Amino acid sequence: MNYQTTLEYAKAEDANDQLAYLRNQFHIPKDKNGNNWLYFTGNSLGLQPKNTQKYIQQELDDWANYGVEGHFEAKNPWLSYHEFLTENMAKIVGAKPLEVVVMNTLTTNLHLLMVSFYQPTKAKYKIVIESDAFPSDRYAVQSQLKFHGVDVADGLIEWSPRAGEELLNIEDLETIVAEQGDEIALLLIGGLNYYTGQYLDIKKIAEIGHAKNCMVGIDLAHGAGNISPELHDSGVDFAAWCTYKYLNAGPGSLGGLFVHEKHAHNKDLPRFSGWWNHNKETRFNMRQPFDVMPGAEGWQLSNPPILSMAAIKASLDMFAEVGMEALREKSEKLTGYFEYLINEMDSDDIKIITPSNPKERGCQLSLQVKNADKRLHQKLTENNIITDWREPDVIRCAPVPMYNSFEDVYRMVNVLQTLL
Ligand SMILES: Cc1ncc(COP(=O)(O)O)c(C=O)c1O
């Protein structure tokens, strides 16, 4: 890339950007004086598409007009509403529609998946996570171990970066599994690490785990809508993610769940059930013996919250229009530009800990701040630059290809340089 340090260059890139029009389709938050924020926290909560209100209003209107009949009469009948989301969601994560469903929230889904895919025996009962796994994943795994009567200190294996390094090395996972694989039941790994922004080779992780008959699950909270994980081809057994980050579906919005096709018709898998994973043809006969649905839908429990799903539909329709390929292409360029400008600054006070290979990261760069000086983050915020601080010493900053511009990135680094 022939990146340049000038504002003119950033403006020219925006003028040539085929996706620049998308920015206008989002609400960009403003400060008290009406100035746009430079919003770099799509890794935490994505911005609101302007269409979301319309999608939710449609369901409110149908509820007002039809009451319970909305299950059949609504413009998008509620009975099968979740099915409107499946195909587009499957495309985003590289899965077959049979393998994907939208339901519940991320941690809930991880638990439901572990009910099925963490079946410890006396000999094979350990779970591997990354040493800096997102706390909710760690707590979920610890509670699963305890639920099955496994001592956490014995049953939890942590895959850590090497001494003095921040990033994980896949060879170390190979060593862990080679040495302890006979005792390991499950690898549950964050595919794109929330802290470092490192995107791991999930296909390789699946191969490593499966070579020793371990189940492999991936948390894609920071991956969905950011990178293209090709879940089906990766061969992982299951995955779960949220929709409030790069999928722009609103705070606390529902999660996505993937179960690989190879498990789609296995009715013997242990699982929790409710009426919504019962065969939809006979669901309302109410007295049938339980008959589980094939595929990811076979993990549903309850009839879904339509208002929340409407926000997801608004977002997924945008993703379907643009496609992950075009988004990813812009994203690599935009984050590459961000990295270039930071490197050109040549400051001793910050260090990028995210991998520099675009194939090993999404849009986020994690800036490690010397002496963990949190004031830098505060000052950025005072300057209308919204990033987030993660203990102990990182500012996470995610230029999102749907709504961030090259000029945003230029201005952000410009302010950063002045502050430093
Ligand atoms: C990697 C990861 N796992 C789990 C969670 C928790 O998600 P939820 O509150 O939707 O269960 C998050 C939330 O940001 C996350 O980033």
Short mmCIF file of C-alpha atoms and ligand atoms in Angstrom, two decimals:
data_model
loop_
_atom_site.label_atom_id
_atom_site.label_comp_id
_atom_site.label_asym_id
_atom_site.label_seq_id
_atom_site.Cartn_x
_atom_site.Cartn_y
_atom_site.Cartn_z
CA MET A 1 0.00 0.00 0.00
CA ASN A 2 1.23 3.47 -0.82
CA TYR A 3 -0.19 5.09 2.27
CA GLN A 4 0.60 8.75 2.91
CA THR A 5 0.53 10.85 6.04
CA THR A 6 -1.49 13.78 4.67
CA LEU A 7 -5.14 14.73 5.20
CA GLU A 8 -5.45 15.08 1.41
CA TYR A 9 -4.53 11.42 1.04
CA ALA A 10 -7.20 10.35 3.58
CA LYS A 11 -9.82 12.45 1.80
CA ALA A 12 -8.84 11.01 -1.57
CA GLU A 13 -9.17 7.46 -0.20
CA ASP A 14 -12.65 8.29 1.09
CA ALA A 15 -13.60 9.76 -2.27
CA ASN A 16 -12.54 6.50 -3.96
CA ASP A 17 -14.18 4.25 -1.39
CA GLN A 18 -17.07 2.27 -2.91
CA LEU A 19 -18.49 1.71 0.58
CA ALA A 20 -18.28 5.32 1.78
CA TYR A 21 -22.03 5.77 1.21
CA LEU A 22 -22.76 3.36 4.08
CA ARG A 23 -21.62 5.83 6.73
CA ASN A 24 -24.69 7.93 6.00
CA GLN A 25 -26.91 5.00 6.84
CA PHE A 26 -25.84 5.13 10.51
CA HIS A 27 -26.54 7.50 13.37
CA ILE A 28 -23.15 8.95 14.32
CA PRO A 29 -23.23 10.19 17.94
CA LYS A 30 -22.37 13.86 18.52
CA ASP A 31 -21.01 15.91 21.39
CA LYS A 32 -22.97 18.69 23.18
CA ASN A 33 -22.01 21.17 20.48
CA GLY A 34 -23.23 19.01 17.65
CA ASN A 35 -19.79 17.79 16.50
CA ASN A 36 -19.57 14.18 15.35
CA TRP A 37 -17.70 11.82 17.60
CA LEU A 38 -14.91 9.82 16.01
CA TYR A 39 -16.36 6.47 16.98
CA PHE A 40 -13.87 3.60 17.23
CA THR A 41 -15.76 1.27 19.56
CA GLY A 42 -17.70 -0.90 17.14
CA ASN A 43 -15.81 -3.75 18.82
CA SER A 44 -17.90 -3.04 21.91
CA LEU A 45 -21.21 -1.65 20.62
CA GLY A 46 -21.82 -1.06 16.94
CA LEU A 47 -23.62 2.09 15.84
CA GLN A 48 -27.34 2.17 15.08
CA PRO A 49 -28.35 1.82 11.43
CA LYS A 50 -30.92 4.49 10.57
CA ASN A 51 -33.20 1.73 9.28
CA THR A 52 -33.42 -0.06 12.62
CA GLN A 53 -36.21 2.13 13.89
CA LYS A 54 -38.29 1.39 10.79
CA TYR A 55 -37.81 -2.37 11.18
CA ILE A 56 -38.82 -2.29 14.85
CA GLN A 57 -41.73 0.05 14.12
CA GLN A 58 -43.04 -2.46 11.58
CA GLU A 59 -43.32 -5.11 14.30
CA LEU A 60 -44.86 -2.64 16.77
CA ASP A 61 -47.44 -1.70 14.16
CA ASP A 62 -48.21 -5.32 13.37
CA TRP A 63 -48.54 -6.08 17.08
CA ALA A 64 -50.94 -3.09 17.44
CA ASN A 65 -52.93 -4.14 14.39
CA TYR A 66 -53.04 -7.89 14.71
CA GLY A 67 -52.36 -8.84 18.34
CA VAL A 68 -51.73 -12.56 18.52
CA GLU A 69 -52.64 -12.98 14.85
CA GLY A 70 -49.35 -11.26 14.06
CA HIS A 71 -47.73 -14.67 14.39
CA PHE A 72 -49.30 -15.39 10.99
CA GLU A 73 -50.55 -12.05 9.63
CA ALA A 74 -47.61 -9.73 10.31
CA LYS A 75 -45.70 -8.57 7.24
CA ASN A 76 -42.90 -10.79 8.52
CA PRO A 77 -44.88 -13.47 10.39
CA TRP A 78 -43.49 -13.89 13.90
CA LEU A 79 -43.88 -17.64 14.02
CA SER A 80 -41.00 -18.11 11.63
CA TYR A 81 -39.30 -14.73 12.17
CA HIS A 82 -35.94 -16.18 13.17
CA GLU A 83 -35.78 -17.93 9.81
CA PHE A 84 -35.57 -14.54 8.07
CA LEU A 85 -32.20 -14.09 9.74
CA THR A 86 -30.64 -17.46 9.15
CA GLU A 87 -29.41 -17.28 5.60
CA ASN A 88 -27.79 -13.87 5.89
CA MET A 89 -26.21 -14.74 9.23
CA ALA A 90 -24.90 -18.01 7.79
CA LYS A 91 -23.22 -16.09 4.94
CA ILE A 92 -21.49 -13.76 7.38
CA VAL A 93 -19.82 -16.61 9.28
CA GLY A 94 -19.32 -18.95 6.30
CA ALA A 95 -21.82 -21.59 7.32
CA LYS A 96 -24.75 -23.50 5.84
CA PRO A 97 -28.21 -22.26 6.90
CA LEU A 98 -28.80 -25.60 8.64
CA GLU A 99 -25.83 -24.83 10.89
CA VAL A 100 -26.93 -21.41 12.17
CA VAL A 101 -29.63 -19.95 14.36
CA VAL A 102 -30.12 -16.62 16.15
CA MET A 103 -31.25 -16.99 19.75
CA ASN A 104 -30.55 -16.05 23.39
CA THR A 105 -27.38 -14.23 24.36
CA LEU A 106 -23.79 -15.29 23.94
CA THR A 107 -22.97 -16.70 27.37
CA THR A 108 -26.32 -18.51 27.54
CA ASN A 109 -25.59 -20.08 24.17
CA LEU A 110 -22.12 -21.17 25.26
CA HIS A 111 -23.69 -22.96 28.20
CA LEU A 112 -26.32 -24.65 26.04
CA LEU A 113 -23.59 -25.76 23.64
CA MET A 114 -21.46 -27.10 26.47
CA VAL A 115 -24.42 -29.13 27.67
CA SER A 116 -24.07 -30.97 24.37
CA PHE A 117 -20.36 -30.78 23.62
CA TYR A 118 -18.76 -30.95 27.04
CA GLN A 119 -19.44 -34.48 28.21
CA PRO A 120 -16.64 -35.21 30.67
CA THR A 121 -15.68 -38.73 31.64
CA LYS A 122 -13.40 -39.80 34.49
CA ALA A 123 -10.44 -39.87 32.10
CA LYS A 124 -11.30 -37.08 29.65
CA TYR A 125 -12.66 -34.02 31.42
CA LYS A 126 -10.37 -31.00 30.97
CA ILE A 127 -11.17 -27.78 29.10
CA VAL A 128 -8.61 -25.54 27.37
CA ILE A 129 -9.17 -21.78 27.14
CA GLU A 130 -6.81 -18.89 26.35
CA SER A 131 -5.17 -17.39 29.43
CA ASP A 132 -6.72 -14.01 28.59
CA ALA A 133 -10.09 -15.40 27.56
CA PHE A 134 -12.96 -12.95 27.99
CA PRO A 135 -14.00 -13.19 31.66
CA SER A 136 -17.55 -14.34 30.87
CA ASP A 137 -16.18 -17.31 28.91
CA ARG A 138 -13.84 -18.18 31.77
CA TYR A 139 -16.66 -18.00 34.32
CA ALA A 140 -18.90 -20.09 32.06
CA VAL A 141 -16.25 -22.76 31.68
CA GLN A 142 -15.40 -22.77 35.39
CA SER A 143 -19.07 -23.20 36.27
CA GLN A 144 -19.43 -26.06 33.78
CA LEU A 145 -16.45 -27.83 35.35
CA LYS A 146 -17.93 -27.37 38.81
CA PHE A 147 -21.37 -28.48 37.62
CA HIS A 148 -19.82 -31.75 36.50
CA GLY A 149 -17.94 -32.16 39.79
CA VAL A 150 -14.53 -31.37 38.28
CA ASP A 151 -11.99 -29.47 40.38
CA VAL A 152 -11.36 -26.22 38.45
CA ALA A 153 -7.65 -26.10 39.33
CA ASP A 154 -7.23 -29.53 37.79
CA GLY A 155 -9.72 -29.27 34.95
CA LEU A 156 -8.95 -25.84 33.46
CA ILE A 157 -5.93 -25.60 31.17
CA GLU A 158 -4.78 -22.17 30.04
CA TRP A 159 -3.10 -21.56 26.71
CA SER A 160 -0.78 -18.62 27.45
CA PRO A 161 1.51 -16.41 25.39
CA ARG A 162 5.20 -17.15 25.87
CA ALA A 163 7.10 -15.16 28.50
CA GLY A 164 7.53 -11.56 27.38
CA GLU A 165 5.04 -11.95 24.50
CA GLU A 166 1.44 -10.79 24.16
CA LEU A 167 0.20 -13.04 21.37
CA LEU A 168 -0.66 -16.73 21.40
CA ASN A 169 1.46 -19.20 19.47
CA ILE A 170 -0.46 -22.08 17.89
CA GLU A 171 2.51 -24.39 18.44
CA ASP A 172 1.96 -24.07 22.18
CA LEU A 173 -1.62 -25.27 21.79
CA GLU A 174 -0.28 -28.21 19.76
CA THR A 175 2.06 -29.04 22.63
CA ILE A 176 -0.70 -28.82 25.25
CA VAL A 177 -2.97 -31.11 23.25
CA ALA A 178 -0.15 -33.51 22.33
CA GLU A 179 0.81 -33.87 25.98
CA GLN A 180 -2.61 -33.80 27.68
CA GLY A 181 -5.05 -34.53 24.86
CA ASP A 182 -6.17 -37.84 26.37
CA GLU A 183 -7.50 -35.87 29.34
CA ILE A 184 -8.94 -32.95 27.36
CA ALA A 185 -12.65 -33.02 26.49
CA LEU A 186 -13.04 -29.54 25.00
CA LEU A 187 -11.11 -26.62 23.54
CA LEU A 188 -13.15 -23.41 23.89
CA ILE A 189 -11.20 -20.61 22.29
CA GLY A 190 -11.94 -16.98 21.46
CA GLY A 191 -11.40 -16.96 17.69
CA LEU A 192 -10.54 -13.27 17.71
CA ASN A 193 -9.15 -12.21 21.04
CA TYR A 194 -10.99 -9.30 22.61
CA TYR A 195 -7.84 -7.83 24.16
CA THR A 196 -5.05 -8.24 21.61
CA GLY A 197 -7.20 -8.35 18.47
CA GLN A 198 -5.36 -11.54 17.40
CA TYR A 199 -7.33 -13.70 14.97
CA LEU A 200 -6.40 -17.32 15.42
CA ASP A 201 -6.33 -20.03 12.78
CA ILE A 202 -9.55 -21.77 13.81
CA LYS A 203 -9.23 -24.48 11.17
CA LYS A 204 -5.86 -25.40 12.62
CA ILE A 205 -7.33 -25.34 16.15
CA ALA A 206 -10.04 -27.76 15.00
CA GLU A 207 -7.42 -30.09 13.50
CA ILE A 208 -5.33 -30.00 16.67
CA GLY A 209 -8.32 -30.75 18.89
CA HIS A 210 -9.88 -33.40 16.69
CA ALA A 211 -6.58 -35.28 16.35
CA LYS A 212 -7.03 -36.14 20.03
CA ASN A 213 -10.82 -36.54 19.95
CA CYS A 214 -11.46 -33.27 21.74
CA MET A 215 -14.52 -31.18 20.90
CA VAL A 216 -13.72 -27.71 19.56
CA GLY A 217 -15.82 -24.61 20.16
CA ILE A 218 -15.11 -21.03 19.15
CA ASP A 219 -16.33 -17.76 20.64
CA LEU A 220 -16.71 -15.34 17.76
CA ALA A 221 -17.98 -12.30 19.66
CA HIS A 222 -15.22 -10.19 18.09
CA GLY A 223 -15.20 -12.04 14.80
CA ALA A 224 -18.77 -12.02 13.49
CA GLY A 225 -19.17 -9.22 10.97
CA ASN A 226 -15.48 -8.39 11.31
CA ILE A 227 -13.56 -11.27 9.71
CA SER A 228 -14.75 -14.18 7.55
CA PRO A 229 -14.31 -17.25 9.74
CA GLU A 230 -15.58 -19.85 7.22
CA LEU A 231 -17.02 -21.86 10.06
CA HIS A 232 -18.24 -24.80 8.01
CA ASP A 233 -14.90 -25.41 6.31
CA SER A 234 -13.01 -24.89 9.55
CA GLY A 235 -14.61 -28.06 10.90
CA VAL A 236 -15.11 -26.69 14.44
CA ASP A 237 -17.92 -28.43 16.29
CA PHE A 238 -19.68 -25.31 17.47
CA ALA A 239 -19.42 -21.54 17.77
CA ALA A 240 -21.33 -18.68 19.33
CA TRP A 241 -21.24 -14.91 18.96
CA CYS A 242 -23.14 -11.75 19.78
CA THR A 243 -24.76 -9.23 17.45
CA TYR A 244 -24.21 -5.99 19.33
CA LYS A 245 -20.61 -5.42 18.22
CA TYR A 246 -19.80 -5.54 14.50
CA LEU A 247 -23.33 -6.68 13.67
CA ASN A 248 -24.83 -3.39 14.88
CA ALA A 249 -28.00 -4.92 16.33
CA GLY A 250 -28.15 -2.91 19.56
CA PRO A 251 -27.18 -3.24 23.22
CA GLY A 252 -27.69 -6.71 24.69
CA SER A 253 -29.03 -7.99 21.40
CA LEU A 254 -29.42 -11.72 20.71
CA GLY A 255 -26.58 -14.06 19.85
CA GLY A 256 -25.78 -16.35 16.94
CA LEU A 257 -25.06 -20.04 17.28
CA PHE A 258 -23.36 -22.50 14.94
CA VAL A 259 -23.38 -26.27 15.18
CA HIS A 260 -21.46 -28.06 12.46
CA GLU A 261 -23.48 -30.08 9.96
CA LYS A 262 -21.79 -33.28 11.15
CA HIS A 263 -23.85 -32.99 14.35
CA ALA A 264 -27.04 -31.78 12.67
CA HIS A 265 -28.93 -35.07 12.75
CA ASN A 266 -27.53 -36.58 15.91
CA LYS A 267 -30.63 -36.90 18.07
CA ASP A 268 -28.63 -38.65 20.77
CA LEU A 269 -26.58 -35.58 21.69
CA PRO A 270 -27.48 -34.53 25.22
CA ARG A 271 -29.16 -31.12 25.15
CA PHE A 272 -31.61 -28.93 27.00
CA SER A 273 -34.98 -28.58 25.35
CA GLY A 274 -38.11 -26.46 25.19
CA TRP A 275 -40.96 -26.25 22.75
CA TRP A 276 -38.91 -24.30 20.19
CA ASN A 277 -36.48 -27.11 19.38
CA HIS A 278 -39.36 -29.49 18.84
CA ASN A 279 -40.31 -30.35 15.25
CA LYS A 280 -42.12 -27.23 14.00
CA GLU A 281 -44.67 -29.28 12.01
CA THR A 282 -46.08 -30.82 15.19
CA ARG A 283 -45.08 -28.19 17.77
CA PHE A 284 -48.61 -26.97 18.29
CA ASN A 285 -50.14 -30.41 18.71
CA MET A 286 -48.65 -30.00 22.16
CA ARG A 287 -48.98 -33.64 23.11
CA GLN A 288 -46.50 -35.24 20.79
CA PRO A 289 -43.51 -37.02 22.24
CA PHE A 290 -40.51 -34.71 21.94
CA ASP A 291 -39.06 -34.71 18.43
CA VAL A 292 -35.92 -32.59 18.13
CA MET A 293 -35.37 -30.39 15.08
CA PRO A 294 -32.27 -31.02 12.97
CA GLY A 295 -29.42 -28.53 12.82
CA ALA A 296 -28.74 -25.47 14.94
CA GLU A 297 -32.49 -24.86 15.41
CA GLY A 298 -32.41 -27.96 17.57
CA TRP A 299 -30.77 -25.88 20.33
CA GLN A 300 -33.60 -23.34 20.63
CA LEU A 301 -35.74 -23.29 23.76
CA SER A 302 -38.22 -20.44 23.57
CA ASN A 303 -40.23 -18.45 21.10
CA PRO A 304 -37.96 -15.54 20.18
CA PRO A 305 -38.18 -11.79 21.02
CA ILE A 306 -39.33 -10.27 17.75
CA LEU A 307 -38.45 -6.63 18.58
CA SER A 308 -34.83 -7.58 19.15
CA MET A 309 -34.80 -9.74 16.05
CA ALA A 310 -36.14 -6.83 14.00
CA ALA A 311 -32.98 -4.87 14.85
CA ILE A 312 -30.88 -7.84 13.78
CA LYS A 313 -32.81 -8.11 10.54
CA ALA A 314 -32.18 -4.41 9.81
CA SER A 315 -28.47 -4.98 10.20
CA LEU A 316 -28.23 -8.30 8.37
CA ASP A 317 -30.07 -6.86 5.38
CA MET A 318 -27.25 -4.28 5.13
CA PHE A 319 -24.60 -6.97 5.38
CA ALA A 320 -26.37 -8.98 2.68
CA GLU A 321 -26.38 -5.96 0.38
CA VAL A 322 -22.68 -5.23 0.82
CA GLY A 323 -21.17 -8.67 1.44
CA MET A 324 -18.33 -9.61 3.75
CA GLU A 325 -15.82 -9.71 0.92
CA ALA A 326 -16.12 -6.01 0.13
CA LEU A 327 -16.21 -5.11 3.83
CA ARG A 328 -13.13 -7.17 4.55
CA GLU A 329 -11.28 -5.60 1.63
CA LYS A 330 -11.95 -2.10 2.93
CA SER A 331 -11.25 -3.18 6.49
CA GLU A 332 -7.77 -4.47 5.68
CA LYS A 333 -6.97 -1.21 3.94
CA LEU A 334 -8.42 1.00 6.69
CA THR A 335 -6.72 -0.80 9.57
CA GLY A 336 -3.51 -1.00 7.54
CA TYR A 337 -3.70 2.78 7.18
CA PHE A 338 -4.25 3.17 10.91
CA GLU A 339 -1.25 0.96 11.62
CA TYR A 340 0.86 2.90 9.12
CA LEU A 341 0.04 6.27 10.72
CA ILE A 342 0.77 4.95 14.24
CA ASN A 343 4.09 3.54 13.07
CA GLU A 344 4.96 6.81 11.31
CA MET A 345 4.40 8.59 14.64
CA ASP A 346 7.24 6.53 16.03
CA SER A 347 6.27 7.11 19.66
CA ASP A 348 7.92 5.26 22.53
CA ASP A 349 4.75 5.64 24.58
CA ILE A 350 2.53 3.27 22.64
CA LYS A 351 3.03 -0.08 21.01
CA ILE A 352 0.62 -1.97 18.74
CA ILE A 353 0.25 -5.48 20.15
CA THR A 354 -2.19 -6.71 17.47
CA PRO A 355 -0.53 -8.84 14.77
CA SER A 356 0.60 -6.86 11.74
CA ASN A 357 -0.41 -9.62 9.30
CA PRO A 358 -3.94 -8.69 8.08
CA LYS A 359 -4.84 -12.40 8.00
CA GLU A 360 -4.23 -12.58 11.75
CA ARG A 361 -6.41 -9.68 12.80
CA GLY A 362 -9.74 -7.99 12.17
CA CYS A 363 -10.24 -4.23 12.18
CA GLN A 364 -9.20 -3.62 15.80
CA LEU A 365 -5.75 -2.45 16.82
CA SER A 366 -4.81 -2.73 20.49
CA LEU A 367 -2.46 0.04 21.56
CA GLN A 368 -0.44 -0.81 24.63
CA VAL A 369 0.22 2.36 26.62
CA LYS A 370 3.53 2.82 28.39
CA ASN A 371 3.26 2.76 32.19
CA ALA A 372 -0.44 1.97 31.77
CA ASP A 373 -1.14 5.69 31.66
CA LYS A 374 -4.94 5.80 31.54
CA ARG A 375 -4.98 9.57 31.12
CA LEU A 376 -4.26 9.14 27.43
CA HIS A 377 -7.57 7.36 26.97
CA GLN A 378 -9.38 10.04 28.99
CA LYS A 379 -7.85 12.78 26.88
CA LEU A 380 -8.86 11.05 23.67
CA THR A 381 -12.42 10.93 24.97
CA GLU A 382 -12.29 14.63 25.86
CA ASN A 383 -11.32 15.20 22.23
CA ASN A 384 -14.42 13.35 20.97
CA ILE A 385 -12.44 10.23 20.09
CA ILE A 386 -14.28 7.23 21.45
CA THR A 387 -12.04 4.24 22.12
CA ASP A 388 -12.02 1.88 25.06
CA TRP A 389 -9.54 1.15 27.80
CA ARG A 390 -8.97 -2.44 28.85
CA GLU A 391 -6.99 -3.22 31.96
CA PRO A 392 -4.12 -3.43 32.46
CA ASP A 393 -2.74 -1.18 29.74
CA VAL A 394 -4.51 -1.25 26.40
CA ILE A 395 -6.56 1.20 24.35
CA ARG A 396 -8.68 -0.76 21.90
CA CYS A 397 -9.51 1.05 18.73
CA ALA A 398 -11.58 -0.39 15.90
CA PRO A 399 -12.05 1.44 12.59
CA VAL A 400 -15.18 -0.29 11.28
CA PRO A 401 -15.46 -0.45 7.49
CA MET A 402 -19.24 0.11 7.50
CA TYR A 403 -19.06 3.56 9.06
CA ASN A 404 -15.50 4.71 9.71
CA SER A 405 -13.61 6.71 7.12
CA PHE A 406 -9.95 7.21 6.29
CA GLU A 407 -10.41 10.76 7.49
CA ASP A 408 -11.62 9.47 10.89
CA VAL A 409 -8.43 7.47 11.18
CA TYR A 410 -6.27 10.39 10.07
CA ARG A 411 -7.89 12.74 12.60
CA MET A 412 -7.67 10.21 15.40
CA VAL A 413 -3.93 9.69 14.94
CA ASN A 414 -3.41 13.40 14.54
CA VAL A 415 -4.97 14.07 17.96
CA LEU A 416 -3.11 11.12 19.47
CA GLN A 417 0.18 12.52 18.24
CA THR A 418 -0.59 15.94 19.73
CA LEU A 419 -1.53 14.36 23.07
CA LEU A 420 1.62 12.27 23.16
C1 LIG B 1 -15.52 -12.69 23.88
C2 LIG B 1 -16.78 -12.44 24.64
N1 LIG B 1 -17.39 -13.47 25.26
C3 LIG B 1 -18.53 -13.28 25.98
C4 LIG B 1 -19.11 -12.03 26.09
C5 LIG B 1 -20.37 -11.88 26.90
O1 LIG B 1 -21.47 -11.72 26.09
P1 LIG B 1 -22.98 -11.73 26.62
O2 LIG B 1 -23.10 -10.67 27.67
O3 LIG B 1 -23.82 -11.41 25.41
O4 LIG B 1 -23.25 -13.08 27.16
C6 LIG B 1 -18.52 -10.94 25.44
C7 LIG B 1 -19.11 -9.59 25.55
O5 LIG B 1 -18.61 -8.60 25.11
C8 LIG B 1 -17.32 -11.15 24.71
O6 LIG B 1 -16.70 -10.13 24.10
#
